[in-house]
PDB file of C-alpha atoms and ligand atoms in Angstrom:
ATOM      1  CA  UNK L   1     134.389 115.498 119.887  1.00  0.00           C
ATOM      2  CA  UNK L   2     134.113 112.832 116.624  1.00  0.00           C
ATOM      3  CA  UNK L   3     129.801 111.890 117.259  1.00  0.00           C
ATOM      4  CA  UNK L   4     128.931 108.482 116.241  1.00  0.00           C
ATOM      5  CA  UNK L   5     125.516 106.248 116.147  1.00  0.00           C
ATOM      6  CA  UNK L   6     126.084 102.516 117.345  1.00  0.00           C
ATOM      7  CA  UNK L   7     123.902 100.272 115.310  1.00  0.00           C
ATOM      8  CA  UNK L   8     121.648  97.133 116.174  1.00  0.00           C
ATOM      9  CA  UNK L   9     121.202  95.139 113.628  1.00  0.00           C
ATOM     10  CA  UNK L  10     118.649  92.664 115.182  1.00  0.00           C
ATOM     11  CA  UNK L  11     118.839  89.367 113.654  1.00  0.00           C
ATOM     12  CA  UNK L  12     120.535  90.632 110.705  1.00  0.00           C
ATOM     13  CA  UNK L  13     121.496  86.791 109.860  1.00  0.00           C
ATOM     14  CA  UNK L  14     117.876  86.066 109.478  1.00  0.00           C
ATOM     15  CA  UNK L  15     115.526  88.718 108.957  1.00  0.00           C
ATOM     16  CA  UNK L  16     116.882  90.873 105.845  1.00  0.00           C
ATOM     17  CA  UNK L  17     114.121  90.617 102.932  1.00  0.00           C
ATOM     18  CA  UNK L  18     114.952  92.213 100.471  1.00  0.00           C
ATOM     19  CA  UNK L  19     118.514  94.025 101.339  1.00  0.00           C
ATOM     20  CA  UNK L  20     116.715  95.913 104.519  1.00  0.00           C
ATOM     21  CA  UNK L  21     120.751  95.852 105.992  1.00  0.00           C
ATOM     22  CA  UNK L  22     120.679  98.736 103.056  1.00  0.00           C
ATOM     23  CA  UNK L  23     119.505 100.920 106.038  1.00  0.00           C
ATOM     24  CA  UNK L  24     122.086 100.622 107.747  1.00  0.00           C
ATOM     25  CA  UNK L  25     124.273 101.264 104.861  1.00  0.00           C
ATOM     26  CA  UNK L  26     122.101 104.835 104.071  1.00  0.00           C
ATOM     27  CA  UNK L  27     122.406 106.152 107.596  1.00  0.00           C
ATOM     28  CA  UNK L  28     126.176 105.670 106.789  1.00  0.00           C
ATOM     29  CA  UNK L  29     126.137 107.538 104.109  1.00  0.00           C
ATOM     30  CA  UNK L  30     124.708 110.635 105.130  1.00  0.00           C
ATOM     31  CA  UNK L  31     126.521 110.160 108.562  1.00  0.00           C
ATOM     32  CA  UNK L  32     129.670 110.527 106.510  1.00  0.00           C
ATOM     33  CA  UNK L  33     128.277 113.700 105.328  1.00  0.00           C
ATOM     34  CA  UNK L  34     128.953 115.365 108.896  1.00  0.00           C
ATOM     35  CA  UNK L  35     131.655 113.200 110.075  1.00  0.00           C
ATOM     36  CA  UNK L  36     129.746 111.271 112.355  1.00  0.00           C
ATOM     37  CA  UNK L  37     130.622 107.665 112.581  1.00  0.00           C
ATOM     38  CA  UNK L  38     128.609 104.271 112.143  1.00  0.00           C
ATOM     39  CA  UNK L  39     129.657 100.992 114.052  1.00  0.00           C
ATOM     40  CA  UNK L  40     126.615  98.420 113.481  1.00  0.00           C
ATOM     41  CA  UNK L  41     126.327  95.218 115.082  1.00  0.00           C
ATOM     42  CA  UNK L  42     124.332  92.043 114.508  1.00  0.00           C
ATOM     43  CA  UNK L  43     122.499  91.203 117.582  1.00  0.00           C
ATOM     44  CA  UNK L  44     121.347  87.598 117.096  1.00  0.00           C
ATOM     45  CA  UNK L  45     120.104  84.093 118.351  1.00  0.00           C
ATOM     46  CA  UNK L  46     121.227  83.925 122.335  1.00  0.00           C
ATOM     47  CA  UNK L  47     123.009  86.867 121.598  1.00  0.00           C
ATOM     48  CA  UNK L  48     122.385  89.610 124.743  1.00  0.00           C
ATOM     49  CA  UNK L  49     120.853  92.646 123.693  1.00  0.00           C
ATOM     50  CA  UNK L  50     121.361  95.816 126.283  1.00  0.00           C
ATOM     51  CA  UNK L  51     119.471  99.227 125.221  1.00  0.00           C
ATOM     52  CA  UNK L  52     122.390 101.181 126.752  1.00  0.00           C
ATOM     53  CA  UNK L  53     124.619  99.969 124.179  1.00  0.00           C
ATOM     54  CA  UNK L  54     122.997 101.068 121.006  1.00  0.00           C
ATOM     55  CA  UNK L  55     121.818 104.883 119.665  1.00  0.00           C
ATOM     56  CA  UNK L  56     120.043 103.377 116.339  1.00  0.00           C
ATOM     57  CA  UNK L  57     118.023  99.692 115.305  1.00  0.00           C
ATOM     58  CA  UNK L  58     117.025  98.128 112.986  1.00  0.00           C
ATOM     59  CA  UNK L  59     114.977  94.966 112.413  1.00  0.00           C
ATOM     60  CA  UNK L  60     114.235  93.807 108.729  1.00  0.00           C
ATOM     61  CA  UNK L  61     111.802  91.335 107.312  1.00  0.00           C
ATOM     62  CA  UNK L  62     111.950  87.642 106.749  1.00  0.00           C
ATOM     63  CA  UNK L  63     110.411  84.319 105.894  1.00  0.00           C
ATOM     64  CA  UNK L  64     107.775  82.918 107.604  1.00  0.00           C
ATOM     65  CA  UNK L  65     110.312  80.113 108.619  1.00  0.00           C
ATOM     66  CA  UNK L  66     113.056  82.602 110.318  1.00  0.00           C
ATOM     67  CA  UNK L  67     110.110  84.474 111.730  1.00  0.00           C
ATOM     68  CA  UNK L  68     109.314  81.464 113.498  1.00  0.00           C
ATOM     69  CA  UNK L  69     112.926  80.676 115.104  1.00  0.00           C
ATOM     70  CA  UNK L  70     113.269  84.664 115.504  1.00  0.00           C
ATOM     71  CA  UNK L  71     110.137  84.234 117.787  1.00  0.00           C
ATOM     72  CA  UNK L  72     111.195  81.656 119.738  1.00  0.00           C
ATOM     73  CA  UNK L  73     114.333  83.985 120.768  1.00  0.00           C
ATOM     74  CA  UNK L  74     112.726  87.251 121.241  1.00  0.00           C
ATOM     75  CA  UNK L  75     111.077  86.915 124.643  1.00  0.00           C
ATOM     76  CA  UNK L  76     115.073  86.764 125.726  1.00  0.00           C
ATOM     77  CA  UNK L  77     115.329  90.449 124.264  1.00  0.00           C
ATOM     78  CA  UNK L  78     112.017  92.032 124.792  1.00  0.00           C
ATOM     79  CA  UNK L  79     112.098  93.964 128.032  1.00  0.00           C
ATOM     80  CA  UNK L  80     115.642  95.797 126.752  1.00  0.00           C
ATOM     81  CA  UNK L  81     113.879  96.190 123.021  1.00  0.00           C
ATOM     82  CA  UNK L  82     111.311  97.706 125.200  1.00  0.00           C
ATOM     83  CA  UNK L  83     113.629 100.118 126.979  1.00  0.00           C
ATOM     84  CA  UNK L  84     115.312 100.918 123.790  1.00  0.00           C
ATOM     85  CA  UNK L  85     112.073 101.993 122.010  1.00  0.00           C
ATOM     86  CA  UNK L  86     110.935 103.959 125.710  1.00  0.00           C
ATOM     87  CA  UNK L  87     114.165 105.786 125.561  1.00  0.00           C
ATOM     88  CA  UNK L  88     113.040 107.094 122.394  1.00  0.00           C
ATOM     89  CA  UNK L  89     115.917 105.742 120.087  1.00  0.00           C
ATOM     90  CA  UNK L  90     115.060 104.998 116.579  1.00  0.00           C
ATOM     91  CA  UNK L  91     114.166 101.614 115.672  1.00  0.00           C
ATOM     92  CA  UNK L  92     113.187 100.953 112.066  1.00  0.00           C
ATOM     93  CA  UNK L  93     111.088  97.455 111.891  1.00  0.00           C
ATOM     94  CA  UNK L  94     110.619  96.440 108.358  1.00  0.00           C
ATOM     95  CA  UNK L  95     107.773  93.573 107.882  1.00  0.00           C
ATOM     96  CA  UNK L  96     108.437  90.456 109.866  1.00  0.00           C
ATOM     97  CA  UNK L  97     110.053  92.496 112.004  1.00  0.00           C
ATOM     98  CA  UNK L  98     107.343  94.784 112.648  1.00  0.00           C
ATOM     99  CA  UNK L  99     104.642  92.470 112.483  1.00  0.00           C
ATOM    100  CA  UNK L 100     107.338  90.649 115.394  1.00  0.00           C
ATOM    101  CA  UNK L 101     107.071  94.384 117.581  1.00  0.00           C
ATOM    102  CA  UNK L 102     103.375  93.526 117.961  1.00  0.00           C
ATOM    103  CA  UNK L 103     101.162  91.904 119.651  1.00  0.00           C
ATOM    104  CA  UNK L 104     101.086  88.761 117.452  1.00  0.00           C
ATOM    105  CA  UNK L 105     101.821  87.277 113.951  1.00  0.00           C
ATOM    106  CA  UNK L 106      99.494  84.334 111.762  1.00  0.00           C
ATOM    107  CA  UNK L 107     102.172  83.324 108.924  1.00  0.00           C
ATOM    108  CA  UNK L 108     101.067  81.559 105.864  1.00  0.00           C
ATOM    109  CA  UNK L 109     100.214  78.248 107.893  1.00  0.00           C
ATOM    110  CA  UNK L 110      97.904  79.914 110.131  1.00  0.00           C
ATOM    111  CA  UNK L 111     100.631  79.452 112.955  1.00  0.00           C
ATOM    112  CA  UNK L 112     100.277  82.663 115.419  1.00  0.00           C
ATOM    113  CA  UNK L 113     103.518  83.539 116.785  1.00  0.00           C
ATOM    114  CA  UNK L 114     103.513  85.791 119.634  1.00  0.00           C
ATOM    115  CA  UNK L 115     104.843  89.206 119.275  1.00  0.00           C
ATOM    116  CA  UNK L 116     106.693  91.098 122.280  1.00  0.00           C
ATOM    117  CA  UNK L 117     103.946  93.856 122.529  1.00  0.00           C
ATOM    118  CA  UNK L 118     106.560  96.559 121.854  1.00  0.00           C
ATOM    119  CA  UNK L 119     103.680  97.995 120.091  1.00  0.00           C
ATOM    120  CA  UNK L 120      99.642  97.097 120.569  1.00  0.00           C
ATOM    121  CA  UNK L 121      99.184  96.216 116.192  1.00  0.00           C
ATOM    122  CA  UNK L 122      98.354  92.795 115.925  1.00  0.00           C
ATOM    123  CA  UNK L 123      99.240  90.940 112.338  1.00  0.00           C
ATOM    124  CA  UNK L 124      96.505  88.419 110.915  1.00  0.00           C
ATOM    125  CA  UNK L 125      96.486  85.981 107.582  1.00  0.00           C
ATOM    126  CA  UNK L 126      95.834  86.174 104.190  1.00  0.00           C
ATOM    127  CA  UNK L 127      94.426  83.544 102.823  1.00  0.00           C
ATOM    128  CA  UNK L 128      96.625  82.194 100.094  1.00  0.00           C
ATOM    129  CA  UNK L 129      97.464  85.775  99.278  1.00  0.00           C
ATOM    130  CA  UNK L 130     100.347  88.178  98.968  1.00  0.00           C
ATOM    131  CA  UNK L 131     100.278  92.185  98.996  1.00  0.00           C
ATOM    132  CA  UNK L 132     103.025  92.435  96.440  1.00  0.00           C
ATOM    133  CA  UNK L 133     104.361  95.508  94.469  1.00  0.00           C
ATOM    134  CA  UNK L 134     105.299  99.264  94.353  1.00  0.00           C
ATOM    135  CA  UNK L 135     103.950 101.355  97.194  1.00  0.00           C
ATOM    136  CA  UNK L 136     103.339 105.100  97.621  1.00  0.00           C
ATOM    137  CA  UNK L 137     102.333 106.627 100.510  1.00  0.00           C
ATOM    138  CA  UNK L 138     101.653 110.337 101.970  1.00  0.00           C
ATOM    139  CA  UNK L 139     103.264 110.736 105.749  1.00  0.00           C
ATOM    140  CA  UNK L 140     100.287 113.535 106.863  1.00  0.00           C
ATOM    141  CA  UNK L 141     102.769 115.518 109.447  1.00  0.00           C
ATOM    142  CA  UNK L 142     104.700 116.217 106.951  1.00  0.00           C
ATOM    143  CA  UNK L 143     103.013 116.400 103.198  1.00  0.00           C
ATOM    144  CA  UNK L 144     106.262 113.830 102.388  1.00  0.00           C
ATOM    145  CA  UNK L 145     105.746 111.064  99.842  1.00  0.00           C
ATOM    146  CA  UNK L 146     107.598 107.850 100.474  1.00  0.00           C
ATOM    147  CA  UNK L 147     108.214 105.049  97.743  1.00  0.00           C
ATOM    148  CA  UNK L 148     108.491 101.461  98.192  1.00  0.00           C
ATOM    149  CA  UNK L 149     108.162  97.967  97.694  1.00  0.00           C
ATOM    150  CA  UNK L 150     106.210  95.486  99.382  1.00  0.00           C
ATOM    151  CA  UNK L 151     105.679  91.516  99.768  1.00  0.00           C
ATOM    152  CA  UNK L 152     103.521  90.247 102.603  1.00  0.00           C
ATOM    153  CA  UNK L 153     100.674  87.997 103.417  1.00  0.00           C
ATOM    154  CA  UNK L 154     100.330  89.514 107.034  1.00  0.00           C
ATOM    155  CA  UNK L 155      97.594  92.167 107.293  1.00  0.00           C
ATOM    156  CA  UNK L 156      98.510  94.315 110.445  1.00  0.00           C
ATOM    157  CA  UNK L 157      95.762  96.762 112.436  1.00  0.00           C
ATOM    158  CA  UNK L 158      97.127  99.200 114.475  1.00  0.00           C
ATOM    159  CA  UNK L 159      96.417  99.581 118.267  1.00  0.00           C
ATOM    160  CA  UNK L 160      95.030 102.675 119.880  1.00  0.00           C
ATOM    161  CA  UNK L 161      98.330 104.302 121.124  1.00  0.00           C
ATOM    162  CA  UNK L 162      99.642 103.996 116.993  1.00  0.00           C
ATOM    163  CA  UNK L 163      99.579 106.043 114.075  1.00  0.00           C
ATOM    164  CA  UNK L 164     100.350 105.734 110.789  1.00  0.00           C
ATOM    165  CA  UNK L 165     103.656 106.115 109.088  1.00  0.00           C
ATOM    166  CA  UNK L 166     101.623 107.215 106.226  1.00  0.00           C
ATOM    167  CA  UNK L 167      98.162 107.355 103.744  1.00  0.00           C
ATOM    168  CA  UNK L 168      98.458 104.392 101.352  1.00  0.00           C
ATOM    169  CA  UNK L 169      98.480 106.787  98.010  1.00  0.00           C
ATOM    170  CA  UNK L 170      99.153 103.630  95.450  1.00  0.00           C
ATOM    171  CA  UNK L 171      99.363  99.946  97.223  1.00  0.00           C
ATOM    172  CA  UNK L 172      98.392  98.323  99.652  1.00  0.00           C
ATOM    173  CA  UNK L 173      99.526  99.283 102.521  1.00  0.00           C
ATOM    174  CA  UNK L 174      99.129  97.291 106.688  1.00  0.00           C
ATOM    175  CA  UNK L 175      96.158  95.435 105.414  1.00  0.00           C
ATOM    176  CA  UNK L 176      94.559  96.903 101.841  1.00  0.00           C
ATOM    177  CA  UNK L 177      91.317  98.047 103.346  1.00  0.00           C
ATOM    178  CA  UNK L 178      91.975 100.763 105.859  1.00  0.00           C
ATOM    179  CA  UNK L 179      94.619 103.079 103.573  1.00  0.00           C
ATOM    180  CA  UNK L 180      96.768 103.222 106.547  1.00  0.00           C
ATOM    181  CA  UNK L 181     100.710 102.265 105.929  1.00  0.00           C
ATOM    182  CA  UNK L 182     102.701 101.390 109.101  1.00  0.00           C
ATOM    183  CA  UNK L 183     102.913 102.739 112.348  1.00  0.00           C
ATOM    184  CA  UNK L 184     104.817 105.234 114.841  1.00  0.00           C
ATOM    185  CA  UNK L 185     105.738 104.888 118.104  1.00  0.00           C
ATOM    186  CA  UNK L 186     107.877 107.344 119.739  1.00  0.00           C
ATOM    187  CA  UNK L 187     110.573 107.282 117.116  1.00  0.00           C
ATOM    188  CA  UNK L 188     110.313 103.364 116.441  1.00  0.00           C
ATOM    189  CA  UNK L 189     108.613 103.431 112.744  1.00  0.00           C
ATOM    190  CA  UNK L 190     107.418 100.047 111.767  1.00  0.00           C
ATOM    191  CA  UNK L 191     106.299  99.887 107.840  1.00  0.00           C
ATOM    192  CA  UNK L 192     105.991  97.123 105.116  1.00  0.00           C
ATOM    193  CA  UNK L 193     108.616  99.343 102.735  1.00  0.00           C
ATOM    194  CA  UNK L 194     111.372  97.354 101.318  1.00  0.00           C
ATOM    195  CA  UNK L 195     113.642  99.296  98.971  1.00  0.00           C
ATOM    196  CA  UNK L 196     114.969  99.645 101.191  1.00  0.00           C
ATOM    197  CA  UNK L 197     113.088 102.758 102.875  1.00  0.00           C
ATOM    198  CA  UNK L 198     115.905 104.767 104.055  1.00  0.00           C
ATOM    199  CA  UNK L 199     117.937 104.338 100.757  1.00  0.00           C
ATOM    200  CA  UNK L 200     114.963 105.427  98.352  1.00  0.00           C
ATOM    201  CA  UNK L 201     113.501 108.273 100.839  1.00  0.00           C
ATOM    202  CA  UNK L 202     116.248 110.656 101.769  1.00  0.00           C
ATOM    203  CA  UNK L 203     113.986 113.059 103.636  1.00  0.00           C
ATOM    204  CA  UNK L 204     113.202 109.837 106.099  1.00  0.00           C
ATOM    205  CA  UNK L 205     116.734 109.098 106.261  1.00  0.00           C
ATOM    206  CA  UNK L 206     117.640 112.636 107.126  1.00  0.00           C
ATOM    207  CA  UNK L 207     114.995 112.563 110.044  1.00  0.00           C
ATOM    208  CA  UNK L 208     115.524 109.223 111.651  1.00  0.00           C
ATOM    209  CA  UNK L 209     119.948 110.154 111.797  1.00  0.00           C
ATOM    210  CA  UNK L 210     119.204 113.300 113.396  1.00  0.00           C
ATOM    211  CA  UNK L 211     116.660 111.913 115.885  1.00  0.00           C
ATOM    212  CA  UNK L 212     119.366 109.412 117.298  1.00  0.00           C
ATOM    213  CA  UNK L 213     121.678 112.214 117.525  1.00  0.00           C
ATOM    214  CA  UNK L 214     119.608 114.323 119.031  1.00  0.00           C
ATOM    215  CA  UNK L 215     118.294 111.829 121.302  1.00  0.00           C
ATOM    216  CA  UNK L 216     121.977 111.055 122.254  1.00  0.00           C
ATOM    217  CA  UNK L 217     124.006 114.395 122.249  1.00  0.00           C
ATOM    218  CA  UNK L 218     121.167 116.443 123.741  1.00  0.00           C
ATOM    219  CA  UNK L 219     122.996 119.885 124.789  1.00  0.00           C
ATOM    220  CA  UNK L 220     124.386 119.705 120.767  1.00  0.00           C
ATOM    221  CA  UNK L 221     123.146 122.445 118.476  1.00  0.00           C
ATOM    222  CA  UNK L 222     122.450 120.608 115.275  1.00  0.00           C
ATOM    223  CA  UNK L 223     120.997 123.186 113.014  1.00  0.00           C
ATOM    224  CA  UNK L 224     124.704 123.507 110.638  1.00  0.00           C
ATOM    225  CA  UNK L 225     124.897 119.856 110.441  1.00  0.00           C
ATOM    226  CA  UNK L 226     121.470 119.682 109.622  1.00  0.00           C
ATOM    227  CA  UNK L 227     121.836 122.239 106.988  1.00  0.00           C
ATOM    228  CA  UNK L 228     124.511 120.185 104.857  1.00  0.00           C
ATOM    229  CA  UNK L 229     122.589 116.756 104.435  1.00  0.00           C
ATOM    230  CA  UNK L 230     121.793 116.300 101.164  1.00  0.00           C
ATOM    231  CA  UNK L 231     118.353 113.852 101.348  1.00  0.00           C
ATOM    232  CA  UNK L 232     118.200 111.848  98.124  1.00  0.00           C
ATOM    233  CA  UNK L 233     115.384 110.201  97.133  1.00  0.00           C
ATOM    234  CA  UNK L 234     114.454 107.505  94.061  1.00  0.00           C
TER     235      UNK L 234
HETATM  236  N1  LIG S   1     106.675  86.418 106.551  1.00  0.00           N
HETATM  237  C1  LIG S   1     105.801  87.914 106.476  1.00  0.00           C
HETATM  238  C2  LIG S   1     104.680  87.965 105.629  1.00  0.00           C
HETATM  239  O1  LIG S   1     104.930  87.496 104.824  1.00  0.00           O
HETATM  240  C3  LIG S   1     106.428  89.003 106.066  1.00  0.00           C
HETATM  241  C4  LIG S   1     107.574  89.205 104.846  1.00  0.00           C
HETATM  242  C5  LIG S   1     108.417  90.262 104.970  1.00  0.00           C
HETATM  243  O2  LIG S   1     109.451  90.536 105.821  1.00  0.00           O
HETATM  244  N2  LIG S   1     108.814  90.589 103.416  1.00  0.00           N
HETATM  245  O3  LIG S   1     103.991  88.635 105.875  1.00  0.00           O
END
């Protein structure tokens, strides 16, 4: 049996800041080590998104203009994105994508764009300021350190049912105040990490890939395949 992971690249033609598509290339890189096929499809404006057609999703970052365009289309996909998340399928949402999964995003001009409330964080405006630079966090559950690059004006505050992806060791993270970075809900990860996050953090990539596989093939014992994957970090 050849296993496969079907990736939805949500708005991949509009939301792809700093090569967030590299998350999919990285998934392909690790999947190849264990003979798992990866297919990816851009699901963009006016496309139908069906949760059952995909096993993994990436929603990258974007400029405010693209985010405004995407915000108008998102209500059409909202129910299926929430279904996808609630089915425990992995979704990596970066920066603008992360903001749009939450309740709302206030852009640099003060315009409030509604999110889809798939997660309960919300994003306010910084006044004529951006958080830019390298960032390092520590995942409190695993102790692993993740490295990335952030560039965002929005400041995000977590909802009650979310916990952070990590504690900020260097850089700003969600809001520059509470030392949190990113948000985790089921197997959905929101984060400000470009880099892309999966390319720079092999342990994280390995974990996300096996979450997709275990979710899709619940009767398969992945112990041997897990031992074969050697995560790389940069
Ligand atoms: N436009 C958003 C902001 O400035 C997201 C930026 C990004 O995705 N890098 O906060």
